[in-house]
């Protein structure tokens, strides 16, 4: 993966595959603390302790098309390569939380990349899931929630091209202001 | 600055014509592989380019969905196009520019872009 936002897309796809109805993506970015922390929390089916203990082993997957799973192990490696850390907690029937912390100024840290595109891809790919995206940059905060958007849409589908395009613009602008 | 009020305006405009537009059997279905292998190979900008082109041209007879790994990782990004009659075309090693051509030539004009198909690679 060339961008952290691509890892996020891949990791959140695990959540929707696990039947989550709500996924929260938190990015806590601080140049002052020299840290970029990504937390993904879902209310999907979760994993039992035994499975969880092996889940970042690339040979652990419940997919049948290929014998190796690799999304979580790639994400873990990306964080650890910068001198950061990775953690995953899960409870069967309750949900899962994945946390990856990156050293902000490490030359091995991939750029965050296009988070608007990642969110729009997620929203478009799973109409029945709600997504909350919070991004904090040295104390400034941007938040986007499909719960709020769907209320406004009042029956109009969130996956229509016009709406997804608006969401893309809204998130891009919001993040642009964070970094100003 | 974009506001939620603006979203409401777009919503109201769409609601006025909503019964005209619905996903039906007559539509062309475009499926983009969005598993780890697809994402790593560049599937996200492929999907984005297709959505953008569909919106720009105001196409109402085609829609884009996503799928997981179809077991041909070395050919990713993979895009499958299902015509209204069910005929399936598999495009491989896609990028944003190729995606726009598939929309314009295949989806709009009905001509398969043979050079991008899995058949052309064999
Ligand atoms: N959020 C989650 N909820 C439940 N199960 C999960 C979650 N994330 C990962 N898993 C389990 O861990 C496995 C490995 O995940 P991953 O490393 O992304 O590889 P893959 O998705 O290709 O199998 C998945 O197949 C799934 O069984
Ligand atoms: Mg995965």
PDB file of C-alpha atoms and ligand atoms in Angstrom:
ATOM      1  CA  UNK A   1       0.000   0.000   0.000  1.00  0.00           C
ATOM      2  CA  UNK A   2       1.275   3.465  -0.860  1.00  0.00           C
ATOM      3  CA  UNK A   3      -1.020   5.491   1.422  1.00  0.00           C
ATOM      4  CA  UNK A   4      -2.314   5.046   4.957  1.00  0.00           C
ATOM      5  CA  UNK A   5      -5.790   5.839   3.626  1.00  0.00           C
ATOM      6  CA  UNK A   6      -5.569   2.681   1.484  1.00  0.00           C
ATOM      7  CA  UNK A   7      -4.809   0.601   4.584  1.00  0.00           C
ATOM      8  CA  UNK A   8      -7.810   2.232   6.256  1.00  0.00           C
ATOM      9  CA  UNK A   9     -10.039   1.302   3.303  1.00  0.00           C
ATOM     10  CA  UNK A  10      -8.855  -2.297   3.535  1.00  0.00           C
ATOM     11  CA  UNK A  11      -9.175  -2.579   7.326  1.00  0.00           C
ATOM     12  CA  UNK A  12     -12.665  -1.041   7.366  1.00  0.00           C
ATOM     13  CA  UNK A  13     -13.692  -3.520   4.655  1.00  0.00           C
ATOM     14  CA  UNK A  14     -13.005  -6.214   7.280  1.00  0.00           C
ATOM     15  CA  UNK A  15     -15.496  -4.447   9.550  1.00  0.00           C
ATOM     16  CA  UNK A  16     -18.265  -4.308   6.971  1.00  0.00           C
ATOM     17  CA  UNK A  17     -17.567  -7.935   6.041  1.00  0.00           C
ATOM     18  CA  UNK A  18     -17.963  -8.743   9.744  1.00  0.00           C
ATOM     19  CA  UNK A  19     -21.482  -7.323   9.569  1.00  0.00           C
ATOM     20  CA  UNK A  20     -20.814  -4.036  11.359  1.00  0.00           C
ATOM     21  CA  UNK A  21     -23.662  -1.523  11.240  1.00  0.00           C
ATOM     22  CA  UNK A  22     -21.419   1.229  12.599  1.00  0.00           C
ATOM     23  CA  UNK A  23     -17.735   1.834  11.958  1.00  0.00           C
ATOM     24  CA  UNK A  24     -15.798   4.673  13.471  1.00  0.00           C
ATOM     25  CA  UNK A  25     -12.522   5.898  11.996  1.00  0.00           C
ATOM     26  CA  UNK A  26     -10.498   8.148  14.269  1.00  0.00           C
ATOM     27  CA  UNK A  27      -7.313   9.830  13.156  1.00  0.00           C
ATOM     28  CA  UNK A  28      -5.402  11.641  15.825  1.00  0.00           C
ATOM     29  CA  UNK A  29      -2.545  13.469  14.215  1.00  0.00           C
ATOM     30  CA  UNK A  30      -0.064  15.618  16.058  1.00  0.00           C
ATOM     31  CA  UNK A  31       3.092  17.156  14.694  1.00  0.00           C
ATOM     32  CA  UNK A  32       3.778  18.449  18.207  1.00  0.00           C
ATOM     33  CA  UNK A  33       3.715  14.915  19.660  1.00  0.00           C
ATOM     34  CA  UNK A  34       5.235  13.546  16.425  1.00  0.00           C
ATOM     35  CA  UNK A  35       2.489  10.949  16.173  1.00  0.00           C
ATOM     36  CA  UNK A  36      -0.272   9.815  13.860  1.00  0.00           C
ATOM     37  CA  UNK A  37      -2.709   7.391  15.440  1.00  0.00           C
ATOM     38  CA  UNK A  38      -5.426   5.568  13.529  1.00  0.00           C
ATOM     39  CA  UNK A  39      -8.207   3.820  15.428  1.00  0.00           C
ATOM     40  CA  UNK A  40     -10.920   1.796  13.709  1.00  0.00           C
ATOM     41  CA  UNK A  41     -13.793   0.612  15.861  1.00  0.00           C
ATOM     42  CA  UNK A  42     -16.668  -1.567  14.676  1.00  0.00           C
ATOM     43  CA  UNK A  43     -19.673  -3.367  16.104  1.00  0.00           C
ATOM     44  CA  UNK A  44     -19.310  -6.398  13.846  1.00  0.00           C
ATOM     45  CA  UNK A  45     -19.205 -10.077  14.766  1.00  0.00           C
ATOM     46  CA  UNK A  46     -15.801  -9.899  16.479  1.00  0.00           C
ATOM     47  CA  UNK A  47     -13.282 -12.720  16.901  1.00  0.00           C
ATOM     48  CA  UNK A  48     -12.619 -15.185  19.692  1.00  0.00           C
ATOM     49  CA  UNK A  49      -9.406 -15.038  21.698  1.00  0.00           C
ATOM     50  CA  UNK A  50      -7.712 -17.887  19.926  1.00  0.00           C
ATOM     51  CA  UNK A  51      -8.322 -16.452  16.442  1.00  0.00           C
ATOM     52  CA  UNK A  52      -7.386 -12.948  17.582  1.00  0.00           C
ATOM     53  CA  UNK A  53      -4.013 -14.105  18.890  1.00  0.00           C
ATOM     54  CA  UNK A  54      -3.044 -15.276  15.404  1.00  0.00           C
ATOM     55  CA  UNK A  55      -4.858 -12.732  13.285  1.00  0.00           C
ATOM     56  CA  UNK A  56      -1.845 -10.642  12.285  1.00  0.00           C
ATOM     57  CA  UNK A  57      -0.149 -13.794  11.088  1.00  0.00           C
ATOM     58  CA  UNK A  58      -0.562 -13.552   7.297  1.00  0.00           C
ATOM     59  CA  UNK A  59      -1.623 -17.187   7.142  1.00  0.00           C
ATOM     60  CA  UNK A  60      -4.751 -16.522   9.163  1.00  0.00           C
ATOM     61  CA  UNK A  61      -7.808 -15.799   7.062  1.00  0.00           C
ATOM     62  CA  UNK A  62     -11.413 -16.897   6.796  1.00  0.00           C
ATOM     63  CA  UNK A  63     -11.382 -16.173   3.101  1.00  0.00           C
ATOM     64  CA  UNK A  64     -11.520 -19.165   0.805  1.00  0.00           C
ATOM     65  CA  UNK A  65     -10.211 -17.650  -2.448  1.00  0.00           C
ATOM     66  CA  UNK A  66      -6.639 -17.492  -1.222  1.00  0.00           C
ATOM     67  CA  UNK A  67      -4.890 -19.163   1.695  1.00  0.00           C
ATOM     68  CA  UNK A  68      -3.295 -16.028   3.102  1.00  0.00           C
ATOM     69  CA  UNK A  69      -4.977 -13.047   4.666  1.00  0.00           C
ATOM     70  CA  UNK A  70      -2.772 -10.019   4.763  1.00  0.00           C
ATOM     71  CA  UNK A  71      -4.602  -6.775   5.382  1.00  0.00           C
ATOM     72  CA  UNK A  72      -3.987  -6.682   9.129  1.00  0.00           C
ATOM     73  CA  UNK A  73      -0.387  -7.877   8.910  1.00  0.00           C
ATOM     74  CA  UNK A  74       0.396  -5.243   6.246  1.00  0.00           C
ATOM     75  CA  UNK A  75      -1.090  -2.515   8.448  1.00  0.00           C
ATOM     76  CA  UNK A  76       0.842  -3.753  11.488  1.00  0.00           C
ATOM     77  CA  UNK A  77       4.116  -3.827   9.529  1.00  0.00           C
ATOM     78  CA  UNK A  78       3.531  -0.311   8.184  1.00  0.00           C
ATOM     79  CA  UNK A  79       3.142   1.058  11.724  1.00  0.00           C
ATOM     80  CA  UNK A  80       6.044  -0.866  13.216  1.00  0.00           C
ATOM     81  CA  UNK A  81       8.359   0.117  10.370  1.00  0.00           C
ATOM     82  CA  UNK A  82       8.118   3.747  11.529  1.00  0.00           C
ATOM     83  CA  UNK A  83       8.913   2.792  15.118  1.00  0.00           C
ATOM     84  CA  UNK A  84       5.229   2.929  16.012  1.00  0.00           C
ATOM     85  CA  UNK A  85       2.934   0.272  17.386  1.00  0.00           C
ATOM     86  CA  UNK A  86      -0.122  -1.802  16.537  1.00  0.00           C
ATOM     87  CA  UNK A  87      -2.884  -3.302  18.616  1.00  0.00           C
ATOM     88  CA  UNK A  88      -6.126  -5.154  18.098  1.00  0.00           C
ATOM     89  CA  UNK A  89      -8.836  -6.026  20.581  1.00  0.00           C
ATOM     90  CA  UNK A  90     -12.013  -7.917  19.840  1.00  0.00           C
ATOM     91  CA  UNK A  91     -14.938  -9.535  21.545  1.00  0.00           C
ATOM     92  CA  UNK A  92     -17.093 -12.171  19.927  1.00  0.00           C
ATOM     93  CA  UNK A  93     -20.531 -10.767  19.198  1.00  0.00           C
ATOM     94  CA  UNK A  94     -19.533  -7.234  20.243  1.00  0.00           C
ATOM     95  CA  UNK A  95     -16.977  -5.853  17.839  1.00  0.00           C
ATOM     96  CA  UNK A  96     -13.367  -5.104  17.094  1.00  0.00           C
ATOM     97  CA  UNK A  97     -10.951  -2.241  17.549  1.00  0.00           C
ATOM     98  CA  UNK A  98      -7.752  -1.853  15.555  1.00  0.00           C
ATOM     99  CA  UNK A  99      -5.184   0.762  16.540  1.00  0.00           C
ATOM    100  CA  UNK A 100      -2.037   1.698  14.643  1.00  0.00           C
ATOM    101  CA  UNK A 101       0.326   4.409  15.803  1.00  0.00           C
ATOM    102  CA  UNK A 102       2.876   5.900  13.414  1.00  0.00           C
ATOM    103  CA  UNK A 103       5.875   8.119  14.104  1.00  0.00           C
ATOM    104  CA  UNK A 104       4.796  11.249  12.219  1.00  0.00           C
ATOM    105  CA  UNK A 105       8.148  12.364  10.833  1.00  0.00           C
ATOM    106  CA  UNK A 106       9.546   8.906  10.093  1.00  0.00           C
ATOM    107  CA  UNK A 107      10.804   8.626   6.508  1.00  0.00           C
ATOM    108  CA  UNK A 108       9.128   5.219   6.431  1.00  0.00           C
ATOM    109  CA  UNK A 109       5.689   6.662   7.234  1.00  0.00           C
ATOM    110  CA  UNK A 110       3.440   6.523   4.202  1.00  0.00           C
ATOM    111  CA  UNK A 111       1.485   9.719   3.515  1.00  0.00           C
ATOM    112  CA  UNK A 112      -2.095   9.669   4.764  1.00  0.00           C
ATOM    113  CA  UNK A 113      -3.305  10.137   1.192  1.00  0.00           C
ATOM    114  CA  UNK A 114      -6.839  10.682  -0.011  1.00  0.00           C
ATOM    115  CA  UNK A 115      -9.135  10.095   2.976  1.00  0.00           C
ATOM    116  CA  UNK A 116     -12.120  11.601   1.148  1.00  0.00           C
ATOM    117  CA  UNK A 117     -11.791   8.959  -1.556  1.00  0.00           C
ATOM    118  CA  UNK A 118     -11.445   6.199   1.042  1.00  0.00           C
ATOM    119  CA  UNK A 119     -14.590   7.316   2.894  1.00  0.00           C
ATOM    120  CA  UNK A 120     -16.599   7.651  -0.325  1.00  0.00           C
ATOM    121  CA  UNK A 121     -15.485   4.185  -1.457  1.00  0.00           C
ATOM    122  CA  UNK A 122     -16.556   2.749   1.906  1.00  0.00           C
ATOM    123  CA  UNK A 123     -19.900   4.547   1.968  1.00  0.00           C
ATOM    124  CA  UNK A 124     -20.630   3.582  -1.635  1.00  0.00           C
ATOM    125  CA  UNK A 125     -19.710  -0.028  -0.980  1.00  0.00           C
ATOM    126  CA  UNK A 126     -21.908  -0.620   2.028  1.00  0.00           C
ATOM    127  CA  UNK A 127     -25.135   1.335   2.007  1.00  0.00           C
ATOM    128  CA  UNK A 128     -26.490  -0.202   5.208  1.00  0.00           C
ATOM    129  CA  UNK A 129     -23.415   0.628   7.306  1.00  0.00           C
ATOM    130  CA  UNK A 130     -22.975   3.941   9.069  1.00  0.00           C
ATOM    131  CA  UNK A 131     -19.534   5.538   9.130  1.00  0.00           C
ATOM    132  CA  UNK A 132     -18.184   8.173  11.452  1.00  0.00           C
ATOM    133  CA  UNK A 133     -14.870   9.816  10.593  1.00  0.00           C
ATOM    134  CA  UNK A 134     -13.115  12.053  13.099  1.00  0.00           C
ATOM    135  CA  UNK A 135      -9.825  13.705  12.368  1.00  0.00           C
ATOM    136  CA  UNK A 136      -7.917  15.725  14.894  1.00  0.00           C
ATOM    137  CA  UNK A 137      -4.879  17.703  13.791  1.00  0.00           C
ATOM    138  CA  UNK A 138      -3.009  19.310  16.688  1.00  0.00           C
ATOM    139  CA  UNK A 139      -6.240  20.198  18.441  1.00  0.00           C
ATOM    140  CA  UNK A 140      -8.289  21.203  15.373  1.00  0.00           C
ATOM    141  CA  UNK A 141     -11.071  18.752  14.613  1.00  0.00           C
ATOM    142  CA  UNK A 142     -13.121  17.653  11.604  1.00  0.00           C
ATOM    143  CA  UNK A 143     -15.992  15.224  11.887  1.00  0.00           C
ATOM    144  CA  UNK A 144     -18.169  13.542   9.286  1.00  0.00           C
ATOM    145  CA  UNK A 145     -21.017  11.150   9.972  1.00  0.00           C
ATOM    146  CA  UNK A 146     -23.299   9.282   7.588  1.00  0.00           C
ATOM    147  CA  UNK A 147     -25.901   9.182  10.364  1.00  0.00           C
ATOM    148  CA  UNK A 148     -26.339  12.924  10.020  1.00  0.00           C
ATOM    149  CA  UNK A 149     -26.155  12.789   6.213  1.00  0.00           C
ATOM    150  CA  UNK A 150     -28.756  10.033   5.934  1.00  0.00           C
ATOM    151  CA  UNK A 151     -31.125  12.044   8.133  1.00  0.00           C
ATOM    152  CA  UNK A 152     -30.877  14.952   5.711  1.00  0.00           C
ATOM    153  CA  UNK A 153     -31.228  12.650   2.696  1.00  0.00           C
ATOM    154  CA  UNK A 154     -34.498  11.394   4.152  1.00  0.00           C
ATOM    155  CA  UNK A 155     -34.950   8.379   1.879  1.00  0.00           C
ATOM    156  CA  UNK A 156     -32.736   9.458  -1.034  1.00  0.00           C
ATOM    157  CA  UNK A 157     -29.967   6.873  -1.441  1.00  0.00           C
ATOM    158  CA  UNK A 158     -26.560   7.832  -0.096  1.00  0.00           C
ATOM    159  CA  UNK A 159     -24.886   5.701  -2.789  1.00  0.00           C
ATOM    160  CA  UNK A 160     -26.062   7.811  -5.721  1.00  0.00           C
ATOM    161  CA  UNK A 161     -23.158   9.356  -7.688  1.00  0.00           C
ATOM    162  CA  UNK A 162     -24.326  12.937  -6.994  1.00  0.00           C
ATOM    163  CA  UNK A 163     -24.415  12.395  -3.230  1.00  0.00           C
ATOM    164  CA  UNK A 164     -21.088  10.523  -3.089  1.00  0.00           C
ATOM    165  CA  UNK A 165     -19.504  13.296  -5.117  1.00  0.00           C
ATOM    166  CA  UNK A 166     -20.835  15.895  -2.666  1.00  0.00           C
ATOM    167  CA  UNK A 167     -19.493  13.879   0.289  1.00  0.00           C
ATOM    168  CA  UNK A 168     -16.092  13.698  -1.397  1.00  0.00           C
ATOM    169  CA  UNK A 169     -16.003  17.481  -1.745  1.00  0.00           C
ATOM    170  CA  UNK A 170     -17.258  18.044   1.786  1.00  0.00           C
ATOM    171  CA  UNK A 171     -14.581  15.845   3.370  1.00  0.00           C
ATOM    172  CA  UNK A 172     -11.789  17.228   1.144  1.00  0.00           C
ATOM    173  CA  UNK A 173     -12.720  20.772   2.105  1.00  0.00           C
ATOM    174  CA  UNK A 174     -13.031  19.950   5.795  1.00  0.00           C
ATOM    175  CA  UNK A 175      -9.605  18.318   5.865  1.00  0.00           C
ATOM    176  CA  UNK A 176      -8.120  21.173   3.848  1.00  0.00           C
ATOM    177  CA  UNK A 177      -9.203  23.572   6.579  1.00  0.00           C
ATOM    178  CA  UNK A 178      -7.633  21.358   9.250  1.00  0.00           C
ATOM    179  CA  UNK A 179      -4.226  21.611   7.594  1.00  0.00           C
ATOM    180  CA  UNK A 180      -4.437  25.364   6.834  1.00  0.00           C
TER     181      UNK A 180
ATOM    182  CA  UNK B   1     -17.605  26.188   1.707  1.00  0.00           C
ATOM    183  CA  UNK B   2     -19.806  23.149   1.378  1.00  0.00           C
ATOM    184  CA  UNK B   3     -22.544  22.963   3.974  1.00  0.00           C
ATOM    185  CA  UNK B   4     -25.181  20.470   4.993  1.00  0.00           C
ATOM    186  CA  UNK B   5     -27.760  22.981   3.700  1.00  0.00           C
ATOM    187  CA  UNK B   6     -26.263  22.486   0.248  1.00  0.00           C
ATOM    188  CA  UNK B   7     -26.682  18.717   0.657  1.00  0.00           C
ATOM    189  CA  UNK B   8     -30.343  19.258   1.454  1.00  0.00           C
ATOM    190  CA  UNK B   9     -30.793  21.237  -1.780  1.00  0.00           C
ATOM    191  CA  UNK B  10     -29.193  18.450  -3.830  1.00  0.00           C
ATOM    192  CA  UNK B  11     -31.376  15.960  -1.999  1.00  0.00           C
ATOM    193  CA  UNK B  12     -34.556  17.865  -2.798  1.00  0.00           C
ATOM    194  CA  UNK B  13     -33.653  18.143  -6.468  1.00  0.00           C
ATOM    195  CA  UNK B  14     -33.010  14.392  -6.592  1.00  0.00           C
ATOM    196  CA  UNK B  15     -36.161  13.492  -4.696  1.00  0.00           C
ATOM    197  CA  UNK B  16     -38.190  15.305  -7.351  1.00  0.00           C
ATOM    198  CA  UNK B  17     -36.962  12.888 -10.029  1.00  0.00           C
ATOM    199  CA  UNK B  18     -36.310   9.845  -7.865  1.00  0.00           C
ATOM    200  CA  UNK B  19     -39.055   7.638  -9.274  1.00  0.00           C
ATOM    201  CA  UNK B  20     -37.506   7.948 -12.741  1.00  0.00           C
ATOM    202  CA  UNK B  21     -34.236   6.453 -11.559  1.00  0.00           C
ATOM    203  CA  UNK B  22     -33.947   3.029 -10.000  1.00  0.00           C
ATOM    204  CA  UNK B  23     -31.615   0.087 -10.363  1.00  0.00           C
ATOM    205  CA  UNK B  24     -33.402  -2.256 -12.717  1.00  0.00           C
ATOM    206  CA  UNK B  25     -32.658  -5.338 -14.832  1.00  0.00           C
ATOM    207  CA  UNK B  26     -31.996  -3.080 -17.803  1.00  0.00           C
ATOM    208  CA  UNK B  27     -28.981  -1.484 -16.161  1.00  0.00           C
ATOM    209  CA  UNK B  28     -25.319  -2.180 -16.781  1.00  0.00           C
ATOM    210  CA  UNK B  29     -23.649  -3.367 -13.604  1.00  0.00           C
ATOM    211  CA  UNK B  30     -19.969  -2.567 -13.085  1.00  0.00           C
ATOM    212  CA  UNK B  31     -18.130  -4.503 -10.378  1.00  0.00           C
ATOM    213  CA  UNK B  32     -14.754  -3.380  -9.043  1.00  0.00           C
ATOM    214  CA  UNK B  33     -12.620  -5.764  -6.970  1.00  0.00           C
ATOM    215  CA  UNK B  34     -11.862  -4.015  -3.663  1.00  0.00           C
ATOM    216  CA  UNK B  35     -10.060  -6.651  -1.569  1.00  0.00           C
ATOM    217  CA  UNK B  36      -6.525  -6.126  -0.219  1.00  0.00           C
ATOM    218  CA  UNK B  37      -4.991  -7.252  -3.527  1.00  0.00           C
ATOM    219  CA  UNK B  38      -7.213  -4.897  -5.545  1.00  0.00           C
ATOM    220  CA  UNK B  39      -6.679  -1.906  -3.252  1.00  0.00           C
ATOM    221  CA  UNK B  40      -2.898  -2.403  -3.265  1.00  0.00           C
ATOM    222  CA  UNK B  41      -2.905  -2.554  -7.068  1.00  0.00           C
ATOM    223  CA  UNK B  42      -4.892   0.695  -7.462  1.00  0.00           C
ATOM    224  CA  UNK B  43      -8.600  -0.222  -7.417  1.00  0.00           C
ATOM    225  CA  UNK B  44      -9.696   2.870  -5.475  1.00  0.00           C
ATOM    226  CA  UNK B  45      -8.804   5.436  -8.176  1.00  0.00           C
ATOM    227  CA  UNK B  46     -10.306   3.101 -10.800  1.00  0.00           C
ATOM    228  CA  UNK B  47     -13.620   3.095  -8.952  1.00  0.00           C
ATOM    229  CA  UNK B  48     -13.424   6.855  -8.378  1.00  0.00           C
ATOM    230  CA  UNK B  49     -12.794   7.536 -12.077  1.00  0.00           C
ATOM    231  CA  UNK B  50     -15.780   5.404 -13.099  1.00  0.00           C
ATOM    232  CA  UNK B  51     -18.100   7.090 -10.600  1.00  0.00           C
ATOM    233  CA  UNK B  52     -16.922  10.507 -11.711  1.00  0.00           C
ATOM    234  CA  UNK B  53     -17.429   9.739 -15.393  1.00  0.00           C
ATOM    235  CA  UNK B  54     -20.902   8.308 -14.747  1.00  0.00           C
ATOM    236  CA  UNK B  55     -21.839  11.420 -12.814  1.00  0.00           C
ATOM    237  CA  UNK B  56     -20.282  13.817 -15.328  1.00  0.00           C
ATOM    238  CA  UNK B  57     -22.181  12.240 -18.210  1.00  0.00           C
ATOM    239  CA  UNK B  58     -25.358  11.891 -16.154  1.00  0.00           C
ATOM    240  CA  UNK B  59     -25.594   8.191 -17.042  1.00  0.00           C
ATOM    241  CA  UNK B  60     -28.649   6.595 -15.480  1.00  0.00           C
ATOM    242  CA  UNK B  61     -28.323   3.122 -17.031  1.00  0.00           C
ATOM    243  CA  UNK B  62     -25.147   2.045 -15.223  1.00  0.00           C
ATOM    244  CA  UNK B  63     -24.117   1.624 -11.623  1.00  0.00           C
ATOM    245  CA  UNK B  64     -20.932   0.605  -9.838  1.00  0.00           C
ATOM    246  CA  UNK B  65     -20.605  -1.948  -7.040  1.00  0.00           C
ATOM    247  CA  UNK B  66     -17.647  -3.491  -5.209  1.00  0.00           C
ATOM    248  CA  UNK B  67     -16.630  -7.056  -4.542  1.00  0.00           C
ATOM    249  CA  UNK B  68     -13.900  -8.911  -2.648  1.00  0.00           C
ATOM    250  CA  UNK B  69     -11.064 -11.005  -4.000  1.00  0.00           C
ATOM    251  CA  UNK B  70     -12.000 -13.070  -7.044  1.00  0.00           C
ATOM    252  CA  UNK B  71      -8.836 -15.161  -6.831  1.00  0.00           C
ATOM    253  CA  UNK B  72      -6.890 -13.582  -9.694  1.00  0.00           C
ATOM    254  CA  UNK B  73      -4.755 -11.201  -7.654  1.00  0.00           C
ATOM    255  CA  UNK B  74      -2.030 -10.783 -10.274  1.00  0.00           C
ATOM    256  CA  UNK B  75      -4.565  -9.252 -12.681  1.00  0.00           C
ATOM    257  CA  UNK B  76      -5.824  -6.585 -10.267  1.00  0.00           C
ATOM    258  CA  UNK B  77      -7.301  -4.012 -10.478  1.00  0.00           C
ATOM    259  CA  UNK B  78     -10.109  -6.046 -12.033  1.00  0.00           C
ATOM    260  CA  UNK B  79     -13.374  -4.592 -13.324  1.00  0.00           C
ATOM    261  CA  UNK B  80     -16.272  -6.756 -14.462  1.00  0.00           C
ATOM    262  CA  UNK B  81     -18.962  -5.252 -16.650  1.00  0.00           C
ATOM    263  CA  UNK B  82     -22.327  -7.021 -16.841  1.00  0.00           C
ATOM    264  CA  UNK B  83     -24.357  -5.802 -19.795  1.00  0.00           C
ATOM    265  CA  UNK B  84     -28.132  -5.529 -19.584  1.00  0.00           C
ATOM    266  CA  UNK B  85     -28.432  -8.959 -21.257  1.00  0.00           C
ATOM    267  CA  UNK B  86     -26.112 -10.513 -18.635  1.00  0.00           C
ATOM    268  CA  UNK B  87     -23.004 -10.740 -20.835  1.00  0.00           C
ATOM    269  CA  UNK B  88     -19.903 -10.407 -18.655  1.00  0.00           C
ATOM    270  CA  UNK B  89     -16.664  -8.734 -19.704  1.00  0.00           C
ATOM    271  CA  UNK B  90     -13.623  -8.934 -17.426  1.00  0.00           C
ATOM    272  CA  UNK B  91     -11.161  -6.047 -17.651  1.00  0.00           C
ATOM    273  CA  UNK B  92      -7.793  -6.491 -15.983  1.00  0.00           C
ATOM    274  CA  UNK B  93      -4.851  -4.357 -14.819  1.00  0.00           C
ATOM    275  CA  UNK B  94      -7.027  -1.277 -14.915  1.00  0.00           C
ATOM    276  CA  UNK B  95      -6.147   2.304 -14.099  1.00  0.00           C
ATOM    277  CA  UNK B  96      -8.140   5.541 -14.005  1.00  0.00           C
ATOM    278  CA  UNK B  97      -7.575   6.393 -17.683  1.00  0.00           C
ATOM    279  CA  UNK B  98      -8.566   2.891 -18.840  1.00  0.00           C
ATOM    280  CA  UNK B  99     -11.627   3.106 -16.586  1.00  0.00           C
ATOM    281  CA  UNK B 100     -12.817   6.262 -18.326  1.00  0.00           C
ATOM    282  CA  UNK B 101     -12.399   4.557 -21.713  1.00  0.00           C
ATOM    283  CA  UNK B 102     -14.457   1.565 -20.550  1.00  0.00           C
ATOM    284  CA  UNK B 103     -17.264   3.915 -19.528  1.00  0.00           C
ATOM    285  CA  UNK B 104     -17.168   5.852 -22.792  1.00  0.00           C
ATOM    286  CA  UNK B 105     -16.629   2.993 -25.226  1.00  0.00           C
ATOM    287  CA  UNK B 106     -18.300   0.033 -23.541  1.00  0.00           C
ATOM    288  CA  UNK B 107     -20.980   1.459 -21.256  1.00  0.00           C
ATOM    289  CA  UNK B 108     -22.027   4.397 -23.451  1.00  0.00           C
ATOM    290  CA  UNK B 109     -21.372   3.051 -26.960  1.00  0.00           C
ATOM    291  CA  UNK B 110     -21.673  -0.671 -26.376  1.00  0.00           C
ATOM    292  CA  UNK B 111     -18.215  -1.546 -27.710  1.00  0.00           C
ATOM    293  CA  UNK B 112     -16.063  -3.854 -25.587  1.00  0.00           C
ATOM    294  CA  UNK B 113     -12.537  -2.434 -25.174  1.00  0.00           C
ATOM    295  CA  UNK B 114     -10.875  -5.685 -26.208  1.00  0.00           C
ATOM    296  CA  UNK B 115      -7.303  -4.636 -25.497  1.00  0.00           C
ATOM    297  CA  UNK B 116      -8.029  -4.375 -21.740  1.00  0.00           C
ATOM    298  CA  UNK B 117      -9.870  -7.674 -21.395  1.00  0.00           C
ATOM    299  CA  UNK B 118      -8.552 -10.791 -19.752  1.00  0.00           C
ATOM    300  CA  UNK B 119      -8.814 -12.497 -23.147  1.00  0.00           C
ATOM    301  CA  UNK B 120      -6.276 -10.101 -24.649  1.00  0.00           C
ATOM    302  CA  UNK B 121      -3.728 -11.032 -21.953  1.00  0.00           C
ATOM    303  CA  UNK B 122      -3.860 -14.765 -22.694  1.00  0.00           C
TER     304      UNK B 122
HETATM  305  N1  LIG C   1     -13.113  -6.209  12.158  1.00  0.00           N
HETATM  306  C1  LIG C   1     -13.142  -7.555  12.123  1.00  0.00           C
HETATM  307  N2  LIG C   1     -14.193  -8.235  12.633  1.00  0.00           N
HETATM  308  C2  LIG C   1     -14.221  -9.595  12.607  1.00  0.00           C
HETATM  309  N3  LIG C   1     -13.259 -10.369  12.037  1.00  0.00           N
HETATM  310  C3  LIG C   1     -12.207  -9.749  11.491  1.00  0.00           C
HETATM  311  C4  LIG C   1     -12.079  -8.323  11.512  1.00  0.00           C
HETATM  312  N4  LIG C   1     -10.910  -7.989  10.905  1.00  0.00           N
HETATM  313  C5  LIG C   1     -10.338  -9.152  10.529  1.00  0.00           C
HETATM  314  N5  LIG C   1     -11.100 -10.210  10.863  1.00  0.00           N
HETATM  315  C6  LIG C   1     -10.773 -11.642  10.628  1.00  0.00           C
HETATM  316  O1  LIG C   1      -9.388 -11.729  10.425  1.00  0.00           O
HETATM  317  C7  LIG C   1      -9.089 -12.305   9.145  1.00  0.00           C
HETATM  318  C8  LIG C   1      -7.838 -11.705   8.565  1.00  0.00           C
HETATM  319  O2  LIG C   1      -8.058 -10.363   8.164  1.00  0.00           O
HETATM  320  P1  LIG C   1      -7.102  -9.687   7.106  1.00  0.00           P
HETATM  321  O3  LIG C   1      -5.720  -9.681   7.639  1.00  0.00           O
HETATM  322  O4  LIG C   1      -7.680  -8.378   6.739  1.00  0.00           O
HETATM  323  O5  LIG C   1      -7.134 -10.673   5.852  1.00  0.00           O
HETATM  324  P2  LIG C   1      -8.395 -11.045   4.911  1.00  0.00           P
HETATM  325  O6  LIG C   1      -9.425  -9.957   5.094  1.00  0.00           O
HETATM  326  O7  LIG C   1      -7.815 -11.030   3.535  1.00  0.00           O
HETATM  327  O8  LIG C   1      -8.848 -12.387   5.364  1.00  0.00           O
HETATM  328  C9  LIG C   1     -10.346 -12.084   8.328  1.00  0.00           C
HETATM  329  O9  LIG C   1     -10.475 -13.060   7.340  1.00  0.00           O
HETATM  330  C10 LIG C   1     -11.438 -12.169   9.380  1.00  0.00           C
HETATM  331  O10 LIG C   1     -11.775 -13.530   9.652  1.00  0.00           O
HETATM  332 MG1  LIG C   2      -9.027  -7.875   5.074  1.00  0.00          MG
END
